[in-house]
mmCIF file of C-alpha atoms in Angstrom:
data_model
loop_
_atom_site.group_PDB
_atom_site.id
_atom_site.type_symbol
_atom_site.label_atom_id
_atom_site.label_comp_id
_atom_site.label_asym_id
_atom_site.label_seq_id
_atom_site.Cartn_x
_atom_site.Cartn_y
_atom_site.Cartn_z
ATOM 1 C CA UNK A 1 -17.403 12.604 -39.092
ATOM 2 C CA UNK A 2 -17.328 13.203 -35.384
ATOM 3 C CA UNK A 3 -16.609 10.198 -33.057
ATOM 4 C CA UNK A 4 -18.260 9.209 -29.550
ATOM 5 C CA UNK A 5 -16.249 8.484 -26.252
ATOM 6 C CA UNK A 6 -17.673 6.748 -23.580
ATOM 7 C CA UNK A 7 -16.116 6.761 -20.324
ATOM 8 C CA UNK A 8 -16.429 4.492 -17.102
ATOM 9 C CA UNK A 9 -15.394 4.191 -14.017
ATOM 10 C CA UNK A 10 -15.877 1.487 -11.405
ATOM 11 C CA UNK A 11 -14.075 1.967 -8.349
ATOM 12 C CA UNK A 12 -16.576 -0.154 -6.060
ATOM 13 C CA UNK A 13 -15.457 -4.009 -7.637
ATOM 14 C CA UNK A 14 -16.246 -6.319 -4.293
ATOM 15 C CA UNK A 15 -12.730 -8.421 -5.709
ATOM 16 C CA UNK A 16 -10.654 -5.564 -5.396
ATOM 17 C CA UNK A 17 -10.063 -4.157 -1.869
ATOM 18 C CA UNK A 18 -9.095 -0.320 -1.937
ATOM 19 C CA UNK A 19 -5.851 0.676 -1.499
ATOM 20 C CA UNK A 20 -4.564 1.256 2.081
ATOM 21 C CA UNK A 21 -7.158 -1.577 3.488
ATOM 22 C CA UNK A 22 -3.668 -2.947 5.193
ATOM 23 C CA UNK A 23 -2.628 0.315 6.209
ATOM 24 C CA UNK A 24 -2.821 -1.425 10.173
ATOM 25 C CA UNK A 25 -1.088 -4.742 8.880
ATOM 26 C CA UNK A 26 1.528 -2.843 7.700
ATOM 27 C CA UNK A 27 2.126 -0.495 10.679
ATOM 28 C CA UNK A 28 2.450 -3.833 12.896
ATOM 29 C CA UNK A 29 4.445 -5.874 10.443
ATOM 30 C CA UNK A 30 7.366 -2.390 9.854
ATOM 31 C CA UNK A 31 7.533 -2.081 13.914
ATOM 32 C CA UNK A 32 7.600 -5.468 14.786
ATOM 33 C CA UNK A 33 10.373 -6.517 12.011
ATOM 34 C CA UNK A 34 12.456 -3.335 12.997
ATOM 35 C CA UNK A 35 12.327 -4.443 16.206
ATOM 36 C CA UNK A 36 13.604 -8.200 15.288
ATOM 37 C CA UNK A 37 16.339 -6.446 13.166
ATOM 38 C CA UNK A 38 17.917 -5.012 16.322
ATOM 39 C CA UNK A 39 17.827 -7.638 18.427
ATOM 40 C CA UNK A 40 19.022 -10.201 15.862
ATOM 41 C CA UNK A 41 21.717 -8.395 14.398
ATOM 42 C CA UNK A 42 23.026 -8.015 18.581
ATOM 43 C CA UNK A 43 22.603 -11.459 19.484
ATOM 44 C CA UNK A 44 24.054 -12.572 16.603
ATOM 45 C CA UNK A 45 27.470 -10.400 17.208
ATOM 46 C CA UNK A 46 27.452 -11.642 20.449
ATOM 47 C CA UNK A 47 27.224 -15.598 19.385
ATOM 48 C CA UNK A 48 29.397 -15.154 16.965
ATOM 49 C CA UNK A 49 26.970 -16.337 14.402
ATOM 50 C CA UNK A 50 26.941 -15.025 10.848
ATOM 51 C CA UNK A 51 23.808 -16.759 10.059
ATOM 52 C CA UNK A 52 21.918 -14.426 12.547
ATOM 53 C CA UNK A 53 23.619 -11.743 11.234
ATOM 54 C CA UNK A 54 23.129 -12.160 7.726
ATOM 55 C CA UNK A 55 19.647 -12.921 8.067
ATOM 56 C CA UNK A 56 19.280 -10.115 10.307
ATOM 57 C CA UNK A 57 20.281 -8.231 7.558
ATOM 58 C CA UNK A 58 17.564 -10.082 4.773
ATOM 59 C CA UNK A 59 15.198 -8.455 7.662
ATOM 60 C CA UNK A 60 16.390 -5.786 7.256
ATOM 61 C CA UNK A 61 15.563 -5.449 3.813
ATOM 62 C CA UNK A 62 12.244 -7.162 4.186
ATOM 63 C CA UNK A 63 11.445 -4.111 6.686
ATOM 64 C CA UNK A 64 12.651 -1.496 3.288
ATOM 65 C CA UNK A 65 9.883 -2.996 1.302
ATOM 66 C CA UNK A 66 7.587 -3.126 3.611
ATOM 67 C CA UNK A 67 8.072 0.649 3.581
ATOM 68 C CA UNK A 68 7.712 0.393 -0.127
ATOM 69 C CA UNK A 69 4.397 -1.104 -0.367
ATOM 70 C CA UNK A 70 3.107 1.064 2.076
ATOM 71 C CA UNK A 71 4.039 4.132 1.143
ATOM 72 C CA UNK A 72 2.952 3.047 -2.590
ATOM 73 C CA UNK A 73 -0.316 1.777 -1.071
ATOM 74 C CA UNK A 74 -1.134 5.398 0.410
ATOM 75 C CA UNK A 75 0.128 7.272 -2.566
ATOM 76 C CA UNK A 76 -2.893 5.456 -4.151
ATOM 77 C CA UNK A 77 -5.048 7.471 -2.205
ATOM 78 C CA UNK A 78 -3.993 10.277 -3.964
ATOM 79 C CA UNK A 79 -6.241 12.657 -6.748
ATOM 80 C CA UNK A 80 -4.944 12.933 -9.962
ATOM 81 C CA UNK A 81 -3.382 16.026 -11.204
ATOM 82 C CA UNK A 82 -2.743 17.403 -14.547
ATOM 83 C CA UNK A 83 0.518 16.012 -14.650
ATOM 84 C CA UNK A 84 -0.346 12.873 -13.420
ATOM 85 C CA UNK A 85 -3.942 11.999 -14.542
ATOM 86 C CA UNK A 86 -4.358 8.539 -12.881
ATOM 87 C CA UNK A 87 -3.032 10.141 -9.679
ATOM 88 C CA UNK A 88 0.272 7.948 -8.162
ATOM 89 C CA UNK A 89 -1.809 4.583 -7.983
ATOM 90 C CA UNK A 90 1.259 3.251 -10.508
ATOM 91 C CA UNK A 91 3.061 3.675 -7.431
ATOM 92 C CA UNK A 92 2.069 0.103 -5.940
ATOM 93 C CA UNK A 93 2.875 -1.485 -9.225
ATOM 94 C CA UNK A 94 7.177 -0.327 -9.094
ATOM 95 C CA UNK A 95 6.486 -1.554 -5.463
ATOM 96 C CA UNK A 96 6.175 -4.798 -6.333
ATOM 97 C CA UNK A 97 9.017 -4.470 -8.841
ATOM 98 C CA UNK A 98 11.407 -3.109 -5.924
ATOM 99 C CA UNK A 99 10.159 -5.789 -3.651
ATOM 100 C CA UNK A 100 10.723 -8.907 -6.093
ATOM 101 C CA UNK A 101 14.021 -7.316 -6.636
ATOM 102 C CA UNK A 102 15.221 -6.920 -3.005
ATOM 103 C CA UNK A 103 14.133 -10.607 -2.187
ATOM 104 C CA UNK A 104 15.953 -11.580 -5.330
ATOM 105 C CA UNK A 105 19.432 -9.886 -4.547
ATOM 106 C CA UNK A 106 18.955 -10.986 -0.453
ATOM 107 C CA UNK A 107 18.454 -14.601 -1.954
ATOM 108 C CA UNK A 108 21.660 -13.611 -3.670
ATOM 109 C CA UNK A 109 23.692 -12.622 -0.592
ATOM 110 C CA UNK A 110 22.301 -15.686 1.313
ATOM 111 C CA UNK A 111 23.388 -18.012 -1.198
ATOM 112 C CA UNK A 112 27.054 -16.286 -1.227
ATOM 113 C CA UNK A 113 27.333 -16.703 2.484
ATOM 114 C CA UNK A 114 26.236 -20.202 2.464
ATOM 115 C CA UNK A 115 28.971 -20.883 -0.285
ATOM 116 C CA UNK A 116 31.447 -18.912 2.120
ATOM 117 C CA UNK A 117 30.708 -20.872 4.992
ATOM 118 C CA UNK A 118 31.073 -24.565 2.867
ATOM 119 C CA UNK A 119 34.504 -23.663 2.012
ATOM 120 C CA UNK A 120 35.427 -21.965 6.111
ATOM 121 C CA UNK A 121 33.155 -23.727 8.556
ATOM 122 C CA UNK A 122 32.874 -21.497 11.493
ATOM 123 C CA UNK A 123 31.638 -22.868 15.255
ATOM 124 C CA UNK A 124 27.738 -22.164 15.719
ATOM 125 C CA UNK A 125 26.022 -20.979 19.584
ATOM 126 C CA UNK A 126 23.403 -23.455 18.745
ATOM 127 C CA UNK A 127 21.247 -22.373 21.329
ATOM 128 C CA UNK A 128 21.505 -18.990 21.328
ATOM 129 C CA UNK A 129 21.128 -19.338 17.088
ATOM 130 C CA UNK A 130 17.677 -21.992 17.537
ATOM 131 C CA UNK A 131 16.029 -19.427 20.650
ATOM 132 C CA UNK A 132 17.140 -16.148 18.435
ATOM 133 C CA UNK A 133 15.483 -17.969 15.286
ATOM 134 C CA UNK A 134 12.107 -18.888 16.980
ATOM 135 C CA UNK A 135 11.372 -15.624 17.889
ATOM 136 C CA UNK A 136 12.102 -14.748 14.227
ATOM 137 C CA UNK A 137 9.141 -17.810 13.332
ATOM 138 C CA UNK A 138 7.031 -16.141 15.211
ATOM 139 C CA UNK A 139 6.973 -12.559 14.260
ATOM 140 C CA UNK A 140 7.362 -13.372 10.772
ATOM 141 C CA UNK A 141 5.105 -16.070 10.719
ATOM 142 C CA UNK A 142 2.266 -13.478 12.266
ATOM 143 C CA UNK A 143 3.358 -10.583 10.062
ATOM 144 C CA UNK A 144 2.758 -13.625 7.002
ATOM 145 C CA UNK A 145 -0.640 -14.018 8.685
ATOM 146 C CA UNK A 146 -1.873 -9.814 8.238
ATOM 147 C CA UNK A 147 -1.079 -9.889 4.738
ATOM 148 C CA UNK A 148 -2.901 -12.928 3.653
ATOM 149 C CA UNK A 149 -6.583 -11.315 2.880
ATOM 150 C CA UNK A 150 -4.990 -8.729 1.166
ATOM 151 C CA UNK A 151 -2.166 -10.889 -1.094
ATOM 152 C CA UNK A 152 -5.234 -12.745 -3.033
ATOM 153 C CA UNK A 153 -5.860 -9.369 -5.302
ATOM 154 C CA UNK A 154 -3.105 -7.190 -4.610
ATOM 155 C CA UNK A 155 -0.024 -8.271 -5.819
ATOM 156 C CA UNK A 156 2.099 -5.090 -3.977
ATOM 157 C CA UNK A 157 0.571 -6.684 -0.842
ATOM 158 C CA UNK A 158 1.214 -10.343 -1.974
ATOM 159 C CA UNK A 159 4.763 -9.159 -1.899
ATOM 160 C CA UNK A 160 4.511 -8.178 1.123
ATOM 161 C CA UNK A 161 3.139 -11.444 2.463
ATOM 162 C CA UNK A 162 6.147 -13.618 0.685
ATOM 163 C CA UNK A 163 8.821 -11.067 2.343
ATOM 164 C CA UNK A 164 6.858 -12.070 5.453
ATOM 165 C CA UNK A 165 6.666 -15.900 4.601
ATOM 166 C CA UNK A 166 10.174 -15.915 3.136
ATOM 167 C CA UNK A 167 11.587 -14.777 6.477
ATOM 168 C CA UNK A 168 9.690 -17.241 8.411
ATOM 169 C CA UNK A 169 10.536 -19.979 6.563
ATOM 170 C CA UNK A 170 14.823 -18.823 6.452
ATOM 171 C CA UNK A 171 14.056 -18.537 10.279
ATOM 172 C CA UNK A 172 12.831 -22.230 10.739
ATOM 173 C CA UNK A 173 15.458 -23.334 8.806
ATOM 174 C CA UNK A 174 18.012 -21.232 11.294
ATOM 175 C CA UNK A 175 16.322 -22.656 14.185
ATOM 176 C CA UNK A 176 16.586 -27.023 12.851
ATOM 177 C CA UNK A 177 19.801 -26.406 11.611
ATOM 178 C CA UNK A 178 20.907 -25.090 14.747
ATOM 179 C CA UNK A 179 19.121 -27.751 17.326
ATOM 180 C CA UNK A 180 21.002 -30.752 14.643
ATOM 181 C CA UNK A 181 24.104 -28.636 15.323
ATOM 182 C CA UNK A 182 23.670 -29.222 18.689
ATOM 183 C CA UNK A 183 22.948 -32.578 18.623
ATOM 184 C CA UNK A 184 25.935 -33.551 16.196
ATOM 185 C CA UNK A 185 27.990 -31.136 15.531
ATOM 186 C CA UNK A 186 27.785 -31.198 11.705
ATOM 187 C CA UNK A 187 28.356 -27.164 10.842
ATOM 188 C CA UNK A 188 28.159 -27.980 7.076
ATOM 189 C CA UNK A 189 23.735 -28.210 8.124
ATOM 190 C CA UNK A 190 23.632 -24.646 8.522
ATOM 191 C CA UNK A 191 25.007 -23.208 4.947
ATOM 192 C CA UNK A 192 23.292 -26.586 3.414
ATOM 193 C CA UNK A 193 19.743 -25.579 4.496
ATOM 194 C CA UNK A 194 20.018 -22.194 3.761
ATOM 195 C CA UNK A 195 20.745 -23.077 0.314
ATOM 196 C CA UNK A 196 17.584 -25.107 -0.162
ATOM 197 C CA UNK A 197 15.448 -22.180 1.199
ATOM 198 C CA UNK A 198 17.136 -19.980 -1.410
ATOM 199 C CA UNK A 199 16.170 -22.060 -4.225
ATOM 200 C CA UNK A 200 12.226 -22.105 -2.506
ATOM 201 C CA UNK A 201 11.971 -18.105 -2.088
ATOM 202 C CA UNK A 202 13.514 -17.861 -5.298
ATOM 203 C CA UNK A 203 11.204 -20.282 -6.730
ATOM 204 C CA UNK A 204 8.082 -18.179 -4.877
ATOM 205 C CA UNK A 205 9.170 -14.712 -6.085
ATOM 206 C CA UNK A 206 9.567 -15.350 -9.964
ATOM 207 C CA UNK A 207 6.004 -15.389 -10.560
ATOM 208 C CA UNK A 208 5.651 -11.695 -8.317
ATOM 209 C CA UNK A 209 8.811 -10.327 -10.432
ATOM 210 C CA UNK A 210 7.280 -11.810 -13.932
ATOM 211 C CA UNK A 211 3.360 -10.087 -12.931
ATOM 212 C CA UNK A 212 5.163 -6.960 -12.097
ATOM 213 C CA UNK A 213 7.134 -6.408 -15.431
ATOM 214 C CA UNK A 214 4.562 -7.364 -17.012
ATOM 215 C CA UNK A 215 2.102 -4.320 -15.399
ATOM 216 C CA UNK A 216 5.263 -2.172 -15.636
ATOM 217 C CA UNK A 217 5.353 -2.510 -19.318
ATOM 218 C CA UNK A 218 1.837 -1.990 -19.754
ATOM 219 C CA UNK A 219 1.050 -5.863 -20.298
ATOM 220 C CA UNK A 220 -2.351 -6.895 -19.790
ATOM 221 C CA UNK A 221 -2.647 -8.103 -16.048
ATOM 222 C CA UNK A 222 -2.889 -11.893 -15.584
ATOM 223 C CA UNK A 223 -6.534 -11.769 -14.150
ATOM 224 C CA UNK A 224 -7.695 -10.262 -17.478
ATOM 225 C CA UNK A 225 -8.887 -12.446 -19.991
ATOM 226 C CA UNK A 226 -7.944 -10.328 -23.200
ATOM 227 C CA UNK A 227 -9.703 -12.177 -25.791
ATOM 228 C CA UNK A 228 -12.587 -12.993 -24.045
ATOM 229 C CA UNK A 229 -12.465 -8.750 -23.518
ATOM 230 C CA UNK A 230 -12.483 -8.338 -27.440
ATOM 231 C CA UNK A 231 -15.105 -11.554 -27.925
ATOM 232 C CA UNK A 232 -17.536 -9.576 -25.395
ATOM 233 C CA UNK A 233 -17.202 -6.212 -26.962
ATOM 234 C CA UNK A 234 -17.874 -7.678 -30.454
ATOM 235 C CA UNK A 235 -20.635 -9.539 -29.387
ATOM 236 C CA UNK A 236 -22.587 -5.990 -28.395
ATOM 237 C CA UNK A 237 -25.865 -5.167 -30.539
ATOM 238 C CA UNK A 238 -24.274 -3.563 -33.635
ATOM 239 C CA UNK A 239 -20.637 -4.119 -33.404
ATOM 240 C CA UNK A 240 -19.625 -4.898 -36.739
ATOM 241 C CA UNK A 241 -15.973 -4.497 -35.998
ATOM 242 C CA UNK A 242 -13.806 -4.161 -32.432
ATOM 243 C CA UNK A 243 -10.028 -2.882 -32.792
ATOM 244 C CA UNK A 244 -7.345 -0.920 -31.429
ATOM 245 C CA UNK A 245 -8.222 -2.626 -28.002
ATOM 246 C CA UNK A 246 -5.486 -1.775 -25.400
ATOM 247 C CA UNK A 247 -5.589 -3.356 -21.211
ATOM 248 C CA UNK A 248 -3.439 -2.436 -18.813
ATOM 249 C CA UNK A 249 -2.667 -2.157 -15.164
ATOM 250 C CA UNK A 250 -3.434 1.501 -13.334
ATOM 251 C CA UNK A 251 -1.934 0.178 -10.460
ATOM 252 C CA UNK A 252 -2.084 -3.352 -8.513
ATOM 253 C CA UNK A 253 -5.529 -3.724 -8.076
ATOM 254 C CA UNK A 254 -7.053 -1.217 -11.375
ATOM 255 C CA UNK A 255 -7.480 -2.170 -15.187
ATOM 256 C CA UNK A 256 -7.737 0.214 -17.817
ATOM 257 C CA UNK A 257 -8.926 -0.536 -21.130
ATOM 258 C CA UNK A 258 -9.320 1.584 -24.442
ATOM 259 C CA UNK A 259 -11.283 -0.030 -27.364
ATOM 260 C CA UNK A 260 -13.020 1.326 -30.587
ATOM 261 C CA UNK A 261 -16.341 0.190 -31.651
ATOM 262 C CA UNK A 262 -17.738 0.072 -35.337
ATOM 263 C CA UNK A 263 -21.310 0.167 -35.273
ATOM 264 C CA UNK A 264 -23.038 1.366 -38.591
ATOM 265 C CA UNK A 265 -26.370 2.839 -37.185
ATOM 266 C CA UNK A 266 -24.114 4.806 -34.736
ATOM 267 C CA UNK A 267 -24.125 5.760 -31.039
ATOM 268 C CA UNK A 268 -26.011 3.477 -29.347
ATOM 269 C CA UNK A 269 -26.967 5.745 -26.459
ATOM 270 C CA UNK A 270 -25.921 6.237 -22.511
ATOM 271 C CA UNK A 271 -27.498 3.680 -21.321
ATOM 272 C CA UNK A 272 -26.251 0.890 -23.728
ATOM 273 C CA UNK A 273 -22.454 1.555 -23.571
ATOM 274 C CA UNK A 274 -23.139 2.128 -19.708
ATOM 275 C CA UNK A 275 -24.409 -1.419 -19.974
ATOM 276 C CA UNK A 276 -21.502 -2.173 -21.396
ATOM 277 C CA UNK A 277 -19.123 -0.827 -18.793
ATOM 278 C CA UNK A 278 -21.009 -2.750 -16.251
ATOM 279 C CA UNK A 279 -20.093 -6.099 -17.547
ATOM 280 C CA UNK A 280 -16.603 -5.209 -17.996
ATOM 281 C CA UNK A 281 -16.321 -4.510 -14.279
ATOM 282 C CA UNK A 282 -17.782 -6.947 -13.087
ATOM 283 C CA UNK A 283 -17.012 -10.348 -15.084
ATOM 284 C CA UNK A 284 -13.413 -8.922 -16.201
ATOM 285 C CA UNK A 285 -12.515 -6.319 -13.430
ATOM 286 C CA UNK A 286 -12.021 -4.020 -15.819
ATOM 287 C CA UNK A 287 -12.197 -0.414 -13.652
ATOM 288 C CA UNK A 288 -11.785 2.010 -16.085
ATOM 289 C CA UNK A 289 -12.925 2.161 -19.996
ATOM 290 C CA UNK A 290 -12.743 4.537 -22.574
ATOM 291 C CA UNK A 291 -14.816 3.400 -25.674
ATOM 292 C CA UNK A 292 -14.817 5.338 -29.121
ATOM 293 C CA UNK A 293 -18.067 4.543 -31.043
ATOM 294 C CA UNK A 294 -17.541 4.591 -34.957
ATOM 295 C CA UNK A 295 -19.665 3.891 -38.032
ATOM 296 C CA UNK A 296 -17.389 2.748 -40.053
ATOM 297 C CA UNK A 297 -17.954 4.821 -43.021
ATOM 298 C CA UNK A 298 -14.310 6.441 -43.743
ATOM 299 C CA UNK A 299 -10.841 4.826 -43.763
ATOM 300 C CA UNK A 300 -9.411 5.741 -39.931
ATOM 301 C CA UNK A 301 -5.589 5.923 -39.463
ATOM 302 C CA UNK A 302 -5.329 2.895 -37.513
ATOM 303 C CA UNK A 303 -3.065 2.896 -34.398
ATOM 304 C CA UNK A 304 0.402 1.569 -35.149
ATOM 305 C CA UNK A 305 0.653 -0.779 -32.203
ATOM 306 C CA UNK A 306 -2.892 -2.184 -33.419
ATOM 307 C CA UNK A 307 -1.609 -2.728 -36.710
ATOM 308 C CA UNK A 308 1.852 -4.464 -35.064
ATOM 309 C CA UNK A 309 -0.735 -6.351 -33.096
ATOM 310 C CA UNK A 310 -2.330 -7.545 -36.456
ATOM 311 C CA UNK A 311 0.758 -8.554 -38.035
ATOM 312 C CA UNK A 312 1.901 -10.622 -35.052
ATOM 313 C CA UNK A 313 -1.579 -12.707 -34.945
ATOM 314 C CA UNK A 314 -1.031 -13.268 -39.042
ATOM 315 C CA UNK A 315 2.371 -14.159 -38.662
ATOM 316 C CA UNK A 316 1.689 -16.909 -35.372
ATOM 317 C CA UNK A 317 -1.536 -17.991 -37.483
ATOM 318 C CA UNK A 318 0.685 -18.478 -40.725
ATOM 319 C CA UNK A 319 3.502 -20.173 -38.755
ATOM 320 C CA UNK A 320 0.702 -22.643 -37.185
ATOM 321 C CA UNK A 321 -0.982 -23.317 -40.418
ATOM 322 C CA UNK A 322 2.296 -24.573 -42.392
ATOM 323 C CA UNK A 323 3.540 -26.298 -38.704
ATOM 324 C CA UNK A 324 -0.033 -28.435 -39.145
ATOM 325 C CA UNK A 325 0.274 -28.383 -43.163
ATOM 326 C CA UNK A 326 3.587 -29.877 -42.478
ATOM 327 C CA UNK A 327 3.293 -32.369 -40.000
ATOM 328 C CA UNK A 328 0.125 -33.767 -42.086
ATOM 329 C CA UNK A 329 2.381 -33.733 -45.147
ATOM 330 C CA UNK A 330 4.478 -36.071 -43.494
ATOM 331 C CA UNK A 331 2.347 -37.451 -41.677
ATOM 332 C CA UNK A 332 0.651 -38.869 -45.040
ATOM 333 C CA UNK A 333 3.933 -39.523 -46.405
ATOM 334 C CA UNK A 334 4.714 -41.528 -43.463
ATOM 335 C CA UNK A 335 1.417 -43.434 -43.933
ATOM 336 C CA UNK A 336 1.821 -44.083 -47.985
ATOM 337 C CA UNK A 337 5.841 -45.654 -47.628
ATOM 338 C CA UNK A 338 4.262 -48.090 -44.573
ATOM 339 C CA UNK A 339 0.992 -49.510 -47.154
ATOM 340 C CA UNK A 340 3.687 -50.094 -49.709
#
């Protein structure tokens, strides 16, 4: 028996701007943070302050992926090849990766400063640290500010935008510890705050390095509703049967989804399954769906991750059903010993 395969594409989802949209926010954000770099990394040489430094340095690696995400963001503009069929838009996706990763080890090298500077207290140029800092508020705080549109969809440009927010916020920190410094002299401030702001970037980046392992392994993307997917596709006019469904990211701001249909009285035509692709773009931002049409009348080889998939759901369901059997069990019991 021969099968049917429906393809769609929607590339035109309102939600979803198209990659390289921030192409202009990056360009200002790269030369304005390489900028900072330099004349951080000098003033703080000359004041003698390794907080400058080092968080010249964090810069530093906030400008690297910044480079990341935009060079990932135009590689999504290119056309697939026969090597690579979905062209590089899996690009922005190891972006992110790289970009949780770099704020994860900076937070790393902060925090080993900090603990550095507890145990040898070194004299601070307050002022020099507080004016130095401000500037840093201010570029970083702006750079933030381009990336914001952008970061609601797109989580390669979301990491962007926390790099950018992350640096603001270590620079306000540099720039209160420093004017308290002033004030009263207490040098253990400066290593203290930059400890807190550690534990808040760290904090803001697990949920950008969990979403990107999970689209690097082929997860289904947290904006997906999976079983409300499968509930839709069985609900179609003659579906009998939905299985061997499989989401996952293209890139940052694409789904893909593969499912197989059984419907008895067989293809239902163009225009139904392009019916069908329509709703999956638009109320699940699903961009790209390939949908095998079967009737159901021999035994297929099922897919082995489908069948996996199976035994998982009849294993939690199992595990749920003798958790409830049991806590009613004692439940009851519980309730018989207390009448007598």
């Amino acid at each position: 028996m021969s099968h049917n395969h429906a393809h769609g594409h929607g590339h035109g989802h309102h939600h979803h701007p198209a990659p390289g949209d921030n192409g202009r926010a990056f360009a200002i954000a790269i030369g304005l943070n390489t900028a900072f770099v330099a004349i951080e990394f000098v003033y703080g040489f000359i004041a003698n302050s390794t907080a400058l430094m080092a968080d010249a340095g964090h810069n530093l690696s906030d400008v690297l992926g910044l480079g990341l995400a935009w060079g990932a963001a135009l590689l999504t503009k290119s056309a697939p090849t026969r090597r690579f069929t979905y062209g590089l838009r899996g690009t922005t996706i190891l972006a992110a990766l790289a970009n949780a990763l770099l704020l994860m080890v900076a937070c790393g090298a902060i925090a080993w400063e900090a603990a550095h500077r507890f145990a040898h207290p070194e004299p601070v140029a307050g002022t020099t640290v507080s004016i130095v800092a401000f500037i840093g508020v201010l570029i970083n705080g702006f750079s933030a500010w381009l990336f914001v549109a952008g970061s609601k969809d797109d989580i390669n440009v979301r990491g962007a935008y926390q790099h950018m927010a992350a640096d603001a916020a270590l620079s306000l920190g540099v720039v209160i510890s420093g004017l308290v410094i002033i004030y009263t002299g207490w040098t253990w401030l400066d290593p203290a705050v930059s400890l807190v702001l550690v534990v808040v970037i760290v904090v803001g980046t697990w949920s950008l390095l969990k979403e990107s392992i999970q689209m690097v392994l082929a997860g289904v993307p947290a904006s997906v509703d999976a079983t409300g997917v499968t509930g839709f596709l069985a609900a179609q006019p003659g579906v009998t049967e939905v299985h061997d469904v499989h989401i996952w990211a293209m890139s940052t701001t694409e789904t893909a989804l593969t499912a197989h249909l059984v419907m008895p009285a067989g293809y239902p035509g163009d225009a139904a399954i392009d019916d069908v692709i329509r709703h999956l773009r638009e109320d699940f931002a699903i961009h790209h769906c390939t949908l095998q049409v079967e009737q159901g009348t021999t035994q297929h080889g099922s897919c082995s991750l489908h069948d996996g998939l199976e035994a998982h759901a009849h294993h939690d369901h199992d595990h749920d059903h003798d958790h409830d059997h049991d806590h009613d069990h004692k439940h009851g019991h519980g309730a018989h010993s207390h009448a007598h």
